[in-house]
Amino acid sequence: LGVLGSTLAAGEQADATTAAAQTQSDASKYAADLQYKMWQEQQLGQRDWSASLWNICMFQAWYEEYF
């Protein structure tokens, strides 16, 4: 079972990695859509998202600087 077991484990690990990347991609798309909606509502005066939008912008600037 040595070689077969390690092959299955590697295959399962690849599947898990692919699933995690897809989940992260889906979450990123959702977050971008939500940020766009918040920005539009702010610009149209429908809701005050200024504090949240500021936090998002500052986090993105920090992330780009250090990662």
mmCIF file of N, CA, C and O in Angstrom:
data_model
loop_
_atom_site.group_PDB
_atom_site.id
_atom_site.type_symbol
_atom_site.label_atom_id
_atom_site.label_comp_id
_atom_site.label_asym_id
_atom_site.label_seq_id
_atom_site.Cartn_x
_atom_site.Cartn_y
_atom_site.Cartn_z
ATOM 1 N N LEU A 1 0.825 -1.200 0.000
ATOM 2 C CA LEU A 1 0.000 0.000 0.000
ATOM 3 C C LEU A 1 0.864 1.256 0.000
ATOM 4 O O LEU A 1 0.353 2.327 -0.247
ATOM 5 N N GLY A 2 2.170 1.121 0.218
ATOM 6 C CA GLY A 2 3.058 2.272 0.342
ATOM 7 C C GLY A 2 2.939 3.263 -0.796
ATOM 8 O O GLY A 2 2.566 4.406 -0.594
ATOM 9 N N VAL A 3 3.229 2.861 -2.033
ATOM 10 C CA VAL A 3 3.196 3.781 -3.173
ATOM 11 C C VAL A 3 1.763 4.199 -3.485
ATOM 12 O O VAL A 3 1.492 5.380 -3.702
ATOM 13 N N LEU A 4 0.839 3.260 -3.486
ATOM 14 C CA LEU A 4 -0.551 3.579 -3.769
ATOM 15 C C LEU A 4 -1.114 4.521 -2.710
ATOM 16 O O LEU A 4 -1.777 5.502 -3.032
ATOM 17 N N GLY A 5 -0.817 4.257 -1.444
ATOM 18 C CA GLY A 5 -1.296 5.114 -0.367
ATOM 19 C C GLY A 5 -0.764 6.528 -0.482
ATOM 20 O O GLY A 5 -1.488 7.493 -0.313
ATOM 21 N N SER A 6 0.512 6.675 -0.810
ATOM 22 C CA SER A 6 1.076 8.018 -0.933
ATOM 23 C C SER A 6 0.526 8.728 -2.162
ATOM 24 O O SER A 6 0.336 9.939 -2.156
ATOM 25 N N THR A 7 0.222 7.972 -3.225
ATOM 26 C CA THR A 7 -0.373 8.571 -4.420
ATOM 27 C C THR A 7 -1.775 9.071 -4.118
ATOM 28 O O THR A 7 -2.140 10.176 -4.502
ATOM 29 N N LEU A 8 -2.546 8.288 -3.406
ATOM 30 C CA LEU A 8 -3.891 8.723 -3.044
ATOM 31 C C LEU A 8 -3.834 9.943 -2.142
ATOM 32 O O LEU A 8 -4.604 10.874 -2.316
ATOM 33 N N ALA A 9 -2.923 9.921 -1.202
ATOM 34 C CA ALA A 9 -2.810 11.069 -0.307
ATOM 35 C C ALA A 9 -2.441 12.321 -1.087
ATOM 36 O O ALA A 9 -2.989 13.395 -0.854
ATOM 37 N N ALA A 10 -1.531 12.190 -2.051
ATOM 38 C CA ALA A 10 -1.144 13.343 -2.865
ATOM 39 C C ALA A 10 -2.321 13.809 -3.711
ATOM 40 O O ALA A 10 -2.555 15.007 -3.860
ATOM 41 N N GLY A 11 -3.089 12.873 -4.257
ATOM 42 C CA GLY A 11 -4.263 13.225 -5.056
ATOM 43 C C GLY A 11 -5.324 13.914 -4.227
ATOM 44 O O GLY A 11 -5.925 14.895 -4.645
ATOM 45 N N GLU A 12 -5.534 13.397 -3.034
ATOM 46 C CA GLU A 12 -6.507 14.021 -2.140
ATOM 47 C C GLU A 12 -6.044 15.411 -1.729
ATOM 48 O O GLU A 12 -6.833 16.342 -1.635
ATOM 49 N N GLN A 13 -4.742 15.551 -1.510
ATOM 50 C CA GLN A 13 -4.199 16.855 -1.136
ATOM 51 C C GLN A 13 -4.371 17.840 -2.289
ATOM 52 O O GLN A 13 -4.737 18.997 -2.073
ATOM 53 N N ALA A 14 -4.140 17.405 -3.507
ATOM 54 C CA ALA A 14 -4.320 18.277 -4.672
ATOM 55 C C ALA A 14 -5.774 18.701 -4.803
ATOM 56 O O ALA A 14 -6.061 19.868 -5.087
ATOM 57 N N ASP A 15 -6.702 17.761 -4.574
ATOM 58 C CA ASP A 15 -8.131 18.095 -4.631
ATOM 59 C C ASP A 15 -8.490 19.128 -3.563
ATOM 60 O O ASP A 15 -9.234 20.074 -3.825
ATOM 61 N N ALA A 16 -7.954 18.954 -2.372
ATOM 62 C CA ALA A 16 -8.235 19.890 -1.282
ATOM 63 C C ALA A 16 -7.663 21.266 -1.596
ATOM 64 O O ALA A 16 -8.300 22.289 -1.337
ATOM 65 N N THR A 17 -6.463 21.293 -2.169
ATOM 66 C CA THR A 17 -5.835 22.566 -2.535
ATOM 67 C C THR A 17 -6.644 23.265 -3.617
ATOM 68 O O THR A 17 -6.871 24.473 -3.550
ATOM 69 N N THR A 18 -7.097 22.517 -4.610
ATOM 70 C CA THR A 18 -7.918 23.082 -5.677
ATOM 71 C C THR A 18 -9.231 23.619 -5.123
ATOM 72 O O THR A 18 -9.667 24.715 -5.474
ATOM 73 N N ALA A 19 -9.862 22.857 -4.242
ATOM 74 C CA ALA A 19 -11.127 23.294 -3.634
ATOM 75 C C ALA A 19 -10.920 24.551 -2.802
ATOM 76 O O ALA A 19 -11.734 25.478 -2.848
ATOM 77 N N ALA A 20 -9.822 24.622 -2.064
ATOM 78 C CA ALA A 20 -9.539 25.799 -1.247
ATOM 79 C C ALA A 20 -9.304 27.022 -2.118
ATOM 80 O O ALA A 20 -9.774 28.118 -1.816
ATOM 81 N N ALA A 21 -8.584 26.845 -3.224
ATOM 82 C CA ALA A 21 -8.329 27.965 -4.134
ATOM 83 C C ALA A 21 -9.628 28.456 -4.759
ATOM 84 O O ALA A 21 -9.842 29.660 -4.905
ATOM 85 N N GLN A 22 -10.515 27.537 -5.123
ATOM 86 C CA GLN A 22 -11.804 27.910 -5.703
ATOM 87 C C GLN A 22 -12.655 28.658 -4.678
ATOM 88 O O GLN A 22 -13.279 29.664 -5.000
ATOM 89 N N THR A 23 -12.637 28.178 -3.443
ATOM 90 C CA THR A 23 -13.405 28.837 -2.382
ATOM 91 C C THR A 23 -12.875 30.243 -2.148
ATOM 92 O O THR A 23 -13.639 31.191 -2.013
ATOM 93 N N GLN A 24 -11.543 30.383 -2.137
ATOM 94 C CA GLN A 24 -10.941 31.702 -1.943
ATOM 95 C C GLN A 24 -11.299 32.614 -3.112
ATOM 96 O O GLN A 24 -11.605 33.785 -2.920
ATOM 97 N N SER A 25 -11.286 32.085 -4.318
ATOM 98 C CA SER A 25 -11.653 32.866 -5.497
ATOM 99 C C SER A 25 -13.106 33.321 -5.420
ATOM 100 O O SER A 25 -13.418 34.474 -5.701
ATOM 101 N N ASP A 26 -13.989 32.420 -5.006
ATOM 102 C CA ASP A 26 -15.404 32.767 -4.862
ATOM 103 C C ASP A 26 -15.589 33.844 -3.792
ATOM 104 O O ASP A 26 -16.352 34.786 -3.972
ATOM 105 N N ALA A 27 -14.867 33.700 -2.682
ATOM 106 C CA ALA A 27 -14.965 34.677 -1.601
ATOM 107 C C ALA A 27 -14.443 36.035 -2.053
ATOM 108 O O ALA A 27 -15.017 37.075 -1.719
ATOM 109 N N SER A 28 -13.352 36.037 -2.819
ATOM 110 C CA SER A 28 -12.794 37.295 -3.319
ATOM 111 C C SER A 28 -13.770 37.993 -4.255
ATOM 112 O O SER A 28 -13.935 39.205 -4.194
ATOM 113 N N LYS A 29 -14.426 37.217 -5.120
ATOM 114 C CA LYS A 29 -15.406 37.795 -6.035
ATOM 115 C C LYS A 29 -16.583 38.376 -5.250
ATOM 116 O O LYS A 29 -17.036 39.479 -5.535
ATOM 117 N N TYR A 30 -17.055 37.642 -4.247
ATOM 118 C CA TYR A 30 -18.157 38.126 -3.418
ATOM 119 C C TYR A 30 -17.759 39.423 -2.716
ATOM 120 O O TYR A 30 -18.530 40.382 -2.688
ATOM 121 N N ALA A 31 -16.549 39.453 -2.155
ATOM 122 C CA ALA A 31 -16.081 40.648 -1.446
ATOM 123 C C ALA A 31 -15.978 41.835 -2.396
ATOM 124 O O ALA A 31 -16.366 42.951 -2.042
ATOM 125 N N ALA A 32 -15.470 41.608 -3.599
ATOM 126 C CA ALA A 32 -15.356 42.694 -4.575
ATOM 127 C C ALA A 32 -16.739 43.209 -4.973
ATOM 128 O O ALA A 32 -16.946 44.427 -5.078
ATOM 129 N N ASP A 33 -17.677 42.304 -5.156
ATOM 130 C CA ASP A 33 -19.047 42.710 -5.492
ATOM 131 C C ASP A 33 -19.668 43.520 -4.356
ATOM 132 O O ASP A 33 -20.335 44.532 -4.588
ATOM 133 N N LEU A 34 -19.435 43.078 -3.130
ATOM 134 C CA LEU A 34 -19.971 43.774 -1.967
ATOM 135 C C LEU A 34 -19.345 45.165 -1.836
ATOM 136 O O LEU A 34 -20.053 46.149 -1.583
ATOM 137 N N GLN A 35 -18.034 45.269 -2.052
ATOM 138 C CA GLN A 35 -17.359 46.571 -1.985
ATOM 139 C C GLN A 35 -17.888 47.514 -3.056
ATOM 140 O O GLN A 35 -18.104 48.707 -2.797
ATOM 141 N N TYR A 36 -18.137 46.990 -4.235
ATOM 142 C CA TYR A 36 -18.681 47.816 -5.318
ATOM 143 C C TYR A 36 -20.076 48.325 -4.953
ATOM 144 O O TYR A 36 -20.392 49.501 -5.146
ATOM 145 N N LYS A 37 -20.890 47.427 -4.386
ATOM 146 C CA LYS A 37 -22.242 47.823 -3.982
ATOM 147 C C LYS A 37 -22.180 48.898 -2.898
ATOM 148 O O LYS A 37 -22.931 49.883 -2.940
ATOM 149 N N MET A 38 -21.276 48.731 -1.935
ATOM 150 C CA MET A 38 -21.118 49.719 -0.870
ATOM 151 C C MET A 38 -20.700 51.066 -1.464
ATOM 152 O O MET A 38 -21.217 52.112 -1.068
ATOM 153 N N TRP A 39 -19.759 51.042 -2.396
ATOM 154 C CA TRP A 39 -19.276 52.274 -3.036
ATOM 155 C C TRP A 39 -20.419 52.977 -3.773
ATOM 156 O O TRP A 39 -20.576 54.190 -3.669
ATOM 157 N N GLN A 40 -21.212 52.211 -4.514
ATOM 158 C CA GLN A 40 -22.329 52.796 -5.249
ATOM 159 C C GLN A 40 -23.345 53.427 -4.298
ATOM 160 O O GLN A 40 -23.825 54.538 -4.541
ATOM 161 N N GLU A 41 -23.702 52.724 -3.233
ATOM 162 C CA GLU A 41 -24.648 53.264 -2.259
ATOM 163 C C GLU A 41 -24.098 54.534 -1.607
ATOM 164 O O GLU A 41 -24.852 55.486 -1.375
ATOM 165 N N GLN A 42 -22.799 54.559 -1.339
ATOM 166 C CA GLN A 42 -22.171 55.745 -0.761
ATOM 167 C C GLN A 42 -22.244 56.914 -1.738
ATOM 168 O O GLN A 42 -22.629 58.024 -1.371
ATOM 169 N N GLN A 43 -21.909 56.669 -2.996
ATOM 170 C CA GLN A 43 -21.888 57.724 -4.009
ATOM 171 C C GLN A 43 -23.285 58.280 -4.286
ATOM 172 O O GLN A 43 -23.437 59.470 -4.562
ATOM 173 N N LEU A 44 -24.283 57.424 -4.210
ATOM 174 C CA LEU A 44 -25.663 57.851 -4.463
ATOM 175 C C LEU A 44 -26.339 58.448 -3.229
ATOM 176 O O LEU A 44 -27.483 58.891 -3.298
ATOM 177 N N GLY A 45 -25.637 58.436 -2.096
ATOM 178 C CA GLY A 45 -26.200 58.981 -0.871
ATOM 179 C C GLY A 45 -27.256 58.094 -0.238
ATOM 180 O O GLY A 45 -28.035 58.549 0.602
ATOM 181 N N GLN A 46 -27.290 56.834 -0.630
ATOM 182 C CA GLN A 46 -28.291 55.923 -0.090
ATOM 183 C C GLN A 46 -27.924 55.418 1.298
ATOM 184 O O GLN A 46 -28.800 55.080 2.089
ATOM 185 N N ARG A 47 -26.626 55.350 1.570
ATOM 186 C CA ARG A 47 -26.168 54.837 2.863
ATOM 187 C C ARG A 47 -24.766 55.357 3.126
ATOM 188 O O ARG A 47 -23.988 55.548 2.199
ATOM 189 N N ASP A 48 -24.456 55.571 4.384
ATOM 190 C CA ASP A 48 -23.131 56.050 4.754
ATOM 191 C C ASP A 48 -22.228 54.867 5.077
ATOM 192 O O ASP A 48 -22.282 54.300 6.161
ATOM 193 N N TRP A 49 -21.405 54.506 4.111
ATOM 194 C CA TRP A 49 -20.446 53.420 4.264
ATOM 195 C C TRP A 49 -19.032 53.968 4.470
ATOM 196 O O TRP A 49 -18.054 53.235 4.337
ATOM 197 N N SER A 50 -18.891 55.248 4.783
ATOM 198 C CA SER A 50 -17.571 55.873 4.799
ATOM 199 C C SER A 50 -16.584 55.171 5.734
ATOM 200 O O SER A 50 -15.427 54.947 5.350
ATOM 201 N N ALA A 51 -16.991 54.809 6.923
ATOM 202 C CA ALA A 51 -16.069 54.147 7.854
ATOM 203 C C ALA A 51 -15.619 52.787 7.326
ATOM 204 O O ALA A 51 -14.428 52.453 7.362
ATOM 205 N N SER A 52 -16.559 52.011 6.807
ATOM 206 C CA SER A 52 -16.215 50.683 6.268
ATOM 207 C C SER A 52 -15.339 50.804 5.031
ATOM 208 O O SER A 52 -14.359 50.063 4.886
ATOM 209 N N LEU A 53 -15.690 51.725 4.147
ATOM 210 C CA LEU A 53 -14.888 51.906 2.934
ATOM 211 C C LEU A 53 -13.475 52.378 3.274
ATOM 212 O O LEU A 53 -12.504 51.950 2.650
ATOM 213 N N TRP A 54 -13.355 53.254 4.263
ATOM 214 C CA TRP A 54 -12.032 53.712 4.698
ATOM 215 C C TRP A 54 -11.206 52.531 5.201
ATOM 216 O O TRP A 54 -10.032 52.374 4.844
ATOM 217 N N ASN A 55 -11.819 51.681 6.028
ATOM 218 C CA ASN A 55 -11.108 50.512 6.547
ATOM 219 C C ASN A 55 -10.664 49.580 5.429
ATOM 220 O O ASN A 55 -9.546 49.063 5.455
ATOM 221 N N ILE A 56 -11.511 49.361 4.454
ATOM 222 C CA ILE A 56 -11.170 48.503 3.324
ATOM 223 C C ILE A 56 -9.993 49.093 2.545
ATOM 224 O O ILE A 56 -9.032 48.387 2.216
ATOM 225 N N CYS A 57 -10.061 50.390 2.270
ATOM 226 C CA CYS A 57 -8.977 51.043 1.522
ATOM 227 C C CYS A 57 -7.661 50.982 2.280
ATOM 228 O O CYS A 57 -6.602 50.716 1.695
ATOM 229 N N MET A 58 -7.694 51.224 3.571
ATOM 230 C CA MET A 58 -6.468 51.197 4.368
ATOM 231 C C MET A 58 -5.899 49.778 4.466
ATOM 232 O O MET A 58 -4.692 49.587 4.388
ATOM 233 N N PHE A 59 -6.768 48.793 4.597
ATOM 234 C CA PHE A 59 -6.293 47.413 4.627
ATOM 235 C C PHE A 59 -5.639 47.043 3.301
ATOM 236 O O PHE A 59 -4.571 46.436 3.282
ATOM 237 N N GLN A 60 -6.274 47.404 2.194
ATOM 238 C CA GLN A 60 -5.707 47.089 0.889
ATOM 239 C C GLN A 60 -4.356 47.774 0.689
ATOM 240 O O GLN A 60 -3.423 47.166 0.171
ATOM 241 N N ALA A 61 -4.237 49.023 1.123
ATOM 242 C CA ALA A 61 -2.970 49.738 1.003
ATOM 243 C C ALA A 61 -1.895 49.060 1.862
ATOM 244 O O ALA A 61 -0.758 48.866 1.415
ATOM 245 N N TRP A 62 -2.267 48.687 3.087
ATOM 246 C CA TRP A 62 -1.324 47.993 3.966
ATOM 247 C C TRP A 62 -0.904 46.664 3.351
ATOM 248 O O TRP A 62 0.273 46.317 3.328
ATOM 249 N N TYR A 63 -1.861 45.896 2.841
ATOM 250 C CA TYR A 63 -1.572 44.585 2.269
ATOM 251 C C TYR A 63 -0.629 44.699 1.068
ATOM 252 O O TYR A 63 0.321 43.933 0.937
ATOM 253 N N GLU A 64 -0.891 45.675 0.192
ATOM 254 C CA GLU A 64 -0.037 45.863 -0.973
ATOM 255 C C GLU A 64 1.378 46.277 -0.564
ATOM 256 O O GLU A 64 2.347 45.892 -1.207
ATOM 257 N N GLU A 65 1.490 47.032 0.503
ATOM 258 C CA GLU A 65 2.806 47.497 0.970
ATOM 259 C C GLU A 65 3.626 46.369 1.584
ATOM 260 O O GLU A 65 4.829 46.279 1.354
ATOM 261 N N TYR A 66 2.993 45.497 2.346
ATOM 262 C CA TYR A 66 3.733 44.512 3.122
ATOM 263 C C TYR A 66 3.651 43.075 2.629
ATOM 264 O O TYR A 66 4.334 42.218 3.142
ATOM 265 N N PHE A 67 2.801 42.806 1.671
ATOM 266 C CA PHE A 67 2.712 41.460 1.138
ATOM 267 C C PHE A 67 2.859 41.496 -0.314
ATOM 268 O O PHE A 67 3.072 41.344 -1.199
#
